[in-house]
Amino acid sequence: MWADAPPDTLAKMLVSSRLIPTPRHDVNYLALSGGGSAGSFAAGLLTGWTKTGKRPEFDIVSGVSVGALIAPFAFVGSQYDPLLEELFKGDATAGLISPENPLKIVGGASLLDSAPLRRMIKRFATPDLLAQIAIEHRRGRRLIIVTTNLDAQRPVLWDIGAIATSGGPNALRLFQDVLLASSSASALYSPVMIDVDIGERHIAEMHVDGGTTAPVFINPEILMSASMRIPTRGVKRIHLWVIINNILAPEFAVTDPAAIAIAVRSLSTIMKSQTKGILTSASETAQRLGMDFNLAYIDQSASYDPSKPFDPIYMNSLFSLGDNEIRTGTPWRKSVSSWMEPAIAEGSLRNGSQHDAN
């Protein structure tokens, strides 16, 4: 389904009695952003959250780009934390920055070889994981991954639970293709061609990084059917949890006057602005609808070398940051404007250095 469709249309994808708050049941919606190797922040926060004993079972999980790789594990539950930790603290990301064959770069679709990324996804997006997603989908929970249809220039939502329960022979391959597409930064990795049937026509759609059109997918209005209005007395609430794998505050850095450096810096600036716009709209809508909005993002610097985006030292430092923030206090802010303020926790905002934008 198109992610920019009207909320009432999007709500049809999420139809489930579980998504209606009752006197006994809160609704928890987790949204995970892109951020490249900085996704280790969300991985650390989630595993640390488990250790506090306070991590809820999420009724809806959405993931974009690196958030798409985290989302299935966050969805199926904390018993998969060891795999999430292995993905972001082990050697799983080694080799992801493998230059494409020079003969293929000229006139080709990417600068980097997509094969290592696909192998990593196949290693973790297993039949067992898909089967567990199917079980949770049947319980009324929803896992949504975002890609960008490059031909249409629109974001697309994929209901992974529906894929998992379809029983189709290609369900696992489609699951892996969607994860690969969502995490394939445009131009760096090749687009993923996904076969679809429209009526009697069979076409191949070109899908790329979900962050191209939606750095994070959080739309409070999709939960607001007639039966999901502002909670009445005695009825539980809808909680929105948003984890941004990036620094929201402006980060000063002298930009090298070279074409690639300027392009990368410009993309980073665009994504910061776009992310803050989405978050501002979501937080204001949540407040108007009586929902509980919670935002976490990277608020400390970590030594980052653009030439080594998947450096284990960098990733481990952000993993530890997420783990430490959730276990020693709380990383949650109630509004987007709070990026200028200390977190609702011990510690304070610190100046940062530029993080990767993908």
Short mmCIF file of C-alpha atoms in Angstrom, two decimals:
data_model
loop_
_atom_site.label_atom_id
_atom_site.label_comp_id
_atom_site.label_asym_id
_atom_site.label_seq_id
_atom_site.Cartn_x
_atom_site.Cartn_y
_atom_site.Cartn_z
CA MET A 1 0.00 0.00 0.00
CA TRP A 2 1.19 3.55 -0.66
CA ALA A 3 2.52 5.01 2.61
CA ASP A 4 1.26 8.47 1.66
CA ALA A 5 -2.33 7.28 1.19
CA PRO A 6 -5.08 8.86 3.36
CA PRO A 7 -5.08 7.63 6.99
CA ASP A 8 -8.46 5.88 6.61
CA THR A 9 -7.05 3.88 3.69
CA LEU A 10 -3.89 3.00 5.61
CA ALA A 11 -5.97 1.90 8.58
CA LYS A 12 -7.40 -0.94 6.46
CA MET A 13 -3.96 -2.56 6.48
CA LEU A 14 -3.96 -2.52 10.27
CA VAL A 15 -7.48 -3.77 10.95
CA SER A 16 -7.27 -5.75 14.19
CA SER A 17 -9.28 -5.72 17.40
CA ARG A 18 -5.94 -5.77 19.22
CA LEU A 19 -5.31 -2.19 18.07
CA ILE A 20 -8.25 -0.85 20.05
CA PRO A 21 -7.28 0.26 23.57
CA THR A 22 -9.42 -1.34 26.30
CA PRO A 23 -9.49 -1.10 30.11
CA ARG A 24 -6.98 -3.98 30.15
CA HIS A 25 -4.82 -3.31 27.10
CA ASP A 26 -2.55 -0.44 26.05
CA VAL A 27 -1.61 -0.13 22.39
CA ASN A 28 2.13 0.27 21.68
CA TYR A 29 3.42 1.48 18.31
CA LEU A 30 7.20 1.38 17.68
CA ALA A 31 8.74 3.30 14.74
CA LEU A 32 12.39 2.73 13.80
CA SER A 33 14.21 5.18 11.53
CA GLY A 34 17.05 4.84 9.07
CA GLY A 35 20.60 5.75 10.00
CA GLY A 36 23.01 3.25 8.47
CA SER A 37 25.44 1.80 10.97
CA ALA A 38 23.99 4.14 13.62
CA GLY A 39 21.13 1.62 13.80
CA SER A 40 23.25 0.05 16.53
CA PHE A 41 21.81 2.78 18.80
CA ALA A 42 18.28 1.37 18.44
CA ALA A 43 19.56 -2.19 18.81
CA GLY A 44 21.29 -1.28 22.08
CA LEU A 45 18.27 0.61 23.36
CA LEU A 46 15.90 -2.29 22.64
CA THR A 47 18.09 -4.96 24.22
CA GLY A 48 18.75 -2.72 27.21
CA TRP A 49 15.03 -2.06 27.51
CA THR A 50 14.48 -5.79 27.81
CA LYS A 51 16.93 -5.93 30.71
CA THR A 52 14.94 -3.29 32.61
CA GLY A 53 11.88 -5.56 32.53
CA LYS A 54 9.78 -2.66 31.23
CA ARG A 55 9.86 -3.21 27.48
CA PRO A 56 6.29 -3.61 26.19
CA GLU A 57 5.07 -6.00 23.53
CA PHE A 58 4.61 -3.79 20.48
CA ASP A 59 1.31 -4.06 18.64
CA ILE A 60 2.69 -2.28 15.56
CA VAL A 61 6.32 -2.01 14.46
CA SER A 62 7.43 0.00 11.44
CA GLY A 63 10.95 0.04 10.05
CA VAL A 64 12.75 2.11 7.44
CA SER A 65 16.21 1.42 5.97
CA VAL A 66 18.40 0.08 8.81
CA GLY A 67 15.24 0.27 10.93
CA ALA A 68 13.79 -2.34 8.57
CA LEU A 69 16.57 -4.76 9.59
CA ILE A 70 15.85 -4.15 13.29
CA ALA A 71 12.05 -4.18 13.07
CA PRO A 72 11.46 -7.95 12.65
CA PHE A 73 13.46 -8.70 15.82
CA ALA A 74 11.74 -5.93 17.78
CA PHE A 75 8.41 -7.32 16.56
CA VAL A 76 8.82 -10.99 17.43
CA GLY A 77 10.04 -10.20 20.92
CA SER A 78 12.95 -9.99 23.31
CA GLN A 79 13.84 -13.67 22.91
CA TYR A 80 15.48 -12.57 19.65
CA ASP A 81 17.70 -9.98 21.37
CA PRO A 82 20.82 -12.17 21.03
CA LEU A 83 20.43 -12.14 17.24
CA LEU A 84 19.85 -8.39 17.25
CA GLU A 85 23.03 -7.95 19.27
CA GLU A 86 24.94 -10.26 16.94
CA LEU A 87 23.76 -8.27 13.93
CA PHE A 88 25.04 -4.96 15.30
CA LYS A 89 27.94 -5.97 17.54
CA GLY A 90 29.37 -8.98 15.76
CA ASP A 91 31.03 -9.31 12.38
CA ALA A 92 27.75 -9.45 10.44
CA THR A 93 28.31 -6.08 8.76
CA ALA A 94 31.89 -6.84 7.71
CA GLY A 95 32.27 -6.51 3.97
CA LEU A 96 29.13 -4.46 3.37
CA ILE A 97 31.25 -1.71 1.83
CA SER A 98 32.56 -3.75 -1.11
CA PRO A 99 33.13 -1.70 -4.27
CA GLU A 100 31.31 -2.89 -7.35
CA ASN A 101 33.35 -4.21 -10.25
CA PRO A 102 34.75 -1.06 -11.96
CA LEU A 103 33.52 -2.38 -15.29
CA LYS A 104 29.98 -2.46 -13.89
CA ILE A 105 30.09 0.98 -12.24
CA VAL A 106 30.26 2.79 -15.58
CA GLY A 107 26.66 2.76 -16.72
CA GLY A 108 25.73 0.47 -13.83
CA ALA A 109 23.15 0.86 -11.08
CA SER A 110 25.38 1.16 -7.99
CA LEU A 111 28.77 2.00 -6.56
CA LEU A 112 28.82 -0.92 -4.11
CA ASP A 113 28.28 -4.63 -4.50
CA SER A 114 24.87 -5.63 -3.08
CA ALA A 115 25.81 -9.30 -2.69
CA PRO A 116 27.27 -8.95 0.86
CA LEU A 117 24.15 -7.10 2.05
CA ARG A 118 21.88 -9.77 0.56
CA ARG A 119 23.96 -12.53 2.18
CA MET A 120 23.69 -10.81 5.56
CA ILE A 121 19.92 -10.48 5.22
CA LYS A 122 19.54 -14.14 4.21
CA ARG A 123 21.62 -15.13 7.25
CA PHE A 124 19.24 -13.38 9.67
CA ALA A 125 15.89 -13.28 7.81
CA THR A 126 15.35 -17.01 8.10
CA PRO A 127 12.32 -19.29 7.59
CA ASP A 128 12.08 -19.61 11.39
CA LEU A 129 11.92 -15.82 11.81
CA LEU A 130 9.23 -15.55 9.12
CA ALA A 131 7.23 -18.33 10.79
CA GLN A 132 7.35 -16.47 14.12
CA ILE A 133 6.20 -13.26 12.40
CA ALA A 134 3.24 -15.22 11.02
CA ILE A 135 2.30 -16.40 14.52
CA GLU A 136 2.36 -12.85 15.87
CA HIS A 137 0.43 -11.51 12.87
CA ARG A 138 -2.37 -14.00 13.57
CA ARG A 139 -2.51 -12.60 17.11
CA GLY A 140 -3.42 -9.22 15.61
CA ARG A 141 -0.01 -7.57 15.66
CA ARG A 142 1.39 -5.80 12.59
CA LEU A 143 4.93 -5.49 11.15
CA ILE A 144 5.33 -2.80 8.48
CA ILE A 145 8.44 -2.22 6.34
CA VAL A 146 8.85 0.84 4.10
CA THR A 147 10.50 0.92 0.68
CA THR A 148 10.52 3.56 -2.03
CA ASN A 149 9.02 2.81 -5.43
CA LEU A 150 11.50 4.81 -7.48
CA ASP A 151 9.43 4.79 -10.67
CA ALA A 152 6.41 6.19 -8.84
CA GLN A 153 8.48 8.38 -6.46
CA ARG A 154 6.30 7.21 -3.55
CA PRO A 155 6.87 5.33 -0.28
CA VAL A 156 5.37 1.84 -0.04
CA LEU A 157 4.21 -0.08 3.04
CA TRP A 158 4.72 -3.84 3.10
CA ASP A 159 2.65 -5.88 5.56
CA ILE A 160 5.25 -8.50 6.43
CA GLY A 161 2.84 -10.51 8.55
CA ALA A 162 0.49 -10.86 5.60
CA ILE A 163 3.42 -12.07 3.49
CA ALA A 164 4.39 -14.52 6.24
CA THR A 165 0.88 -15.99 6.49
CA SER A 166 0.26 -16.10 2.74
CA GLY A 167 1.63 -19.60 2.36
CA GLY A 168 3.13 -18.63 -0.96
CA PRO A 169 6.26 -20.44 -2.16
CA ASN A 170 8.05 -17.14 -2.65
CA ALA A 171 7.11 -15.59 0.71
CA LEU A 172 10.60 -15.91 2.20
CA ARG A 173 12.27 -14.46 -0.90
CA LEU A 174 9.81 -11.54 -0.94
CA PHE A 175 10.46 -10.90 2.76
CA GLN A 176 14.21 -10.80 2.10
CA ASP A 177 13.77 -8.66 -1.02
CA VAL A 178 11.72 -6.08 0.90
CA LEU A 179 14.37 -5.87 3.63
CA LEU A 180 17.08 -5.57 1.01
CA ALA A 181 15.23 -2.84 -0.88
CA SER A 182 14.45 -0.82 2.24
CA SER A 183 18.09 -0.89 3.35
CA SER A 184 19.65 -0.33 -0.10
CA ALA A 185 20.79 3.28 -0.11
CA SER A 186 20.11 4.78 -3.53
CA ALA A 187 23.09 4.77 -5.89
CA LEU A 188 25.27 3.01 -3.30
CA TYR A 189 23.46 -0.32 -3.68
CA SER A 190 21.53 -1.64 -6.65
CA PRO A 191 17.75 -1.20 -6.67
CA VAL A 192 15.69 -4.31 -5.99
CA MET A 193 13.29 -5.36 -8.72
CA ILE A 194 10.09 -6.81 -7.25
CA ASP A 195 7.62 -8.64 -9.49
CA VAL A 196 3.99 -7.64 -9.06
CA ASP A 197 0.70 -8.39 -10.78
CA ILE A 198 -1.68 -5.50 -11.50
CA GLY A 199 -4.85 -6.99 -12.93
CA GLU A 200 -3.66 -9.11 -15.83
CA ARG A 201 -0.38 -7.20 -16.20
CA HIS A 202 2.89 -8.53 -14.79
CA ILE A 203 5.53 -5.87 -14.15
CA ALA A 204 8.79 -5.44 -12.24
CA GLU A 205 8.85 -2.48 -9.87
CA MET A 206 12.10 -0.76 -8.90
CA HIS A 207 12.39 -0.37 -5.11
CA VAL A 208 15.14 1.39 -3.12
CA ASP A 209 15.86 2.67 0.40
CA GLY A 210 12.68 3.54 2.27
CA GLY A 211 14.50 6.54 3.73
CA THR A 212 14.51 8.16 0.29
CA THR A 213 10.88 9.17 0.83
CA ALA A 214 10.26 8.49 4.54
CA PRO A 215 13.16 8.60 7.05
CA VAL A 216 10.73 7.19 9.63
CA PHE A 217 7.11 6.02 9.33
CA ILE A 218 4.91 7.22 12.17
CA ASN A 219 1.30 8.18 11.45
CA PRO A 220 -0.90 8.43 14.58
CA GLU A 221 -4.04 8.98 12.55
CA ILE A 222 -4.05 5.45 11.15
CA LEU A 223 -5.04 4.26 14.64
CA MET A 224 -7.93 6.65 14.86
CA SER A 225 -10.94 4.80 13.49
CA ALA A 226 -14.31 5.61 15.02
CA SER A 227 -13.65 3.09 17.79
CA MET A 228 -10.18 4.45 18.57
CA ARG A 229 -10.87 8.05 19.51
CA ILE A 230 -9.36 9.78 22.52
CA PRO A 231 -9.51 7.23 25.36
CA THR A 232 -12.41 7.61 27.76
CA ARG A 233 -12.31 7.13 31.51
CA GLY A 234 -10.84 3.77 32.47
CA VAL A 235 -9.59 2.96 28.97
CA LYS A 236 -5.88 2.42 28.37
CA ARG A 237 -3.84 4.68 26.08
CA ILE A 238 -2.04 4.47 22.75
CA HIS A 239 1.73 4.85 23.23
CA LEU A 240 3.95 5.91 20.33
CA TRP A 241 7.65 5.03 20.65
CA VAL A 242 9.95 6.56 18.01
CA ILE A 243 13.67 5.74 17.82
CA ILE A 244 15.77 7.94 15.54
CA ASN A 245 19.19 6.54 14.64
CA ASN A 246 20.72 9.94 14.13
CA ILE A 247 21.42 13.26 15.83
CA LEU A 248 18.57 15.73 15.33
CA ALA A 249 20.48 18.86 16.34
CA PRO A 250 22.51 20.69 13.67
CA GLU A 251 26.12 19.46 13.60
CA PHE A 252 28.75 21.95 12.53
CA ALA A 253 31.45 20.56 10.26
CA VAL A 254 33.63 22.20 7.65
CA THR A 255 32.59 20.65 4.33
CA ASP A 256 35.24 19.65 1.84
CA PRO A 257 34.62 21.62 -1.41
CA ALA A 258 34.45 18.44 -3.45
CA ALA A 259 31.39 17.22 -5.31
CA ILE A 260 30.89 13.98 -3.35
CA ALA A 261 31.48 15.63 0.03
CA ILE A 262 29.02 18.41 -0.82
CA ALA A 263 26.43 15.86 -1.98
CA VAL A 264 26.79 13.77 1.19
CA ARG A 265 26.58 16.84 3.44
CA SER A 266 23.54 18.11 1.54
CA LEU A 267 21.79 14.73 1.87
CA SER A 268 22.48 14.66 5.60
CA THR A 269 21.01 18.16 5.95
CA ILE A 270 17.92 17.26 3.92
CA MET A 271 17.30 14.14 6.00
CA LYS A 272 17.61 16.03 9.29
CA SER A 273 15.07 18.59 8.10
CA GLN A 274 12.70 15.97 6.69
CA THR A 275 12.92 13.85 9.86
CA LYS A 276 12.16 16.80 12.14
CA GLY A 277 9.20 17.74 9.95
CA ILE A 278 7.73 14.23 10.19
CA LEU A 279 8.32 14.10 13.95
CA THR A 280 6.79 17.53 14.54
CA SER A 281 3.63 16.54 12.68
CA ALA A 282 3.41 13.18 14.48
CA SER A 283 3.92 14.63 17.97
CA GLU A 284 1.35 17.40 17.43
CA THR A 285 -1.17 14.92 16.02
CA ALA A 286 -0.57 12.52 18.91
CA GLN A 287 -1.15 15.29 21.43
CA ARG A 288 -4.37 16.34 19.68
CA LEU A 289 -5.65 12.74 19.69
CA GLY A 290 -4.73 12.07 23.31
CA MET A 291 -1.86 9.67 22.60
CA ASP A 292 1.37 9.29 24.54
CA PHE A 293 4.30 10.35 22.30
CA ASN A 294 7.86 9.25 23.15
CA LEU A 295 10.98 10.12 21.14
CA ALA A 296 14.55 8.85 21.49
CA TYR A 297 17.54 9.85 19.38
CA ILE A 298 21.32 10.01 19.54
CA ASP A 299 22.36 12.93 21.73
CA GLN A 300 26.07 12.23 22.14
CA SER A 301 28.96 12.29 19.72
CA ALA A 302 30.79 9.17 18.64
CA SER A 303 33.97 9.04 16.61
CA TYR A 304 32.79 8.41 13.04
CA ASP A 305 34.99 7.88 10.01
CA PRO A 306 32.96 8.21 6.76
CA SER A 307 35.47 5.95 5.02
CA LYS A 308 34.64 3.18 7.55
CA PRO A 309 30.86 3.48 8.06
CA PHE A 310 30.55 0.01 9.60
CA ASP A 311 33.50 0.35 11.96
CA PRO A 312 32.87 -2.03 14.92
CA ILE A 313 34.26 0.51 17.42
CA TYR A 314 31.79 3.16 16.25
CA MET A 315 28.86 0.73 16.21
CA ASN A 316 29.69 -0.71 19.63
CA SER A 317 29.87 2.79 21.12
CA LEU A 318 26.37 3.62 19.87
CA PHE A 319 25.05 0.22 20.97
CA SER A 320 26.39 0.93 24.46
CA LEU A 321 24.91 4.43 24.37
CA GLY A 322 21.42 3.09 23.66
CA ASP A 323 21.79 0.38 26.29
CA ASN A 324 23.11 2.78 28.91
CA GLU A 325 20.47 5.47 28.35
CA ILE A 326 17.53 3.10 28.73
CA ARG A 327 19.01 1.26 31.73
CA THR A 328 20.26 4.24 33.74
CA GLY A 329 17.36 6.62 33.21
CA THR A 330 15.11 7.26 30.29
CA PRO A 331 15.98 8.52 26.82
CA TRP A 332 12.44 9.57 25.99
CA ARG A 333 11.43 13.11 25.08
CA LYS A 334 7.83 14.22 24.72
CA SER A 335 8.31 16.66 21.85
CA VAL A 336 10.60 17.33 18.91
CA SER A 337 11.63 20.73 20.27
CA SER A 338 13.36 18.90 23.10
CA TRP A 339 16.38 18.20 20.87
CA MET A 340 17.55 21.55 22.21
CA GLU A 341 17.04 20.36 25.79
CA PRO A 342 18.47 17.62 28.03
CA ALA A 343 16.78 14.23 27.92
CA ILE A 344 14.34 13.21 30.63
CA ALA A 345 17.20 11.39 32.30
CA GLU A 346 20.54 11.86 33.95
CA GLY A 347 23.08 13.52 31.70
CA SER A 348 22.81 16.31 29.19
CA LEU A 349 22.89 17.09 25.51
CA ARG A 350 26.39 17.09 24.07
CA ASN A 351 27.83 18.40 20.85
CA GLY A 352 28.01 15.71 18.18
CA SER A 353 29.91 14.92 15.03
CA GLN A 354 28.35 14.07 11.74
CA HIS A 355 26.71 10.64 11.43
CA ASP A 356 25.92 8.73 8.29
CA ALA A 357 22.55 9.66 6.83
CA ASN A 358 21.45 6.44 5.17
#
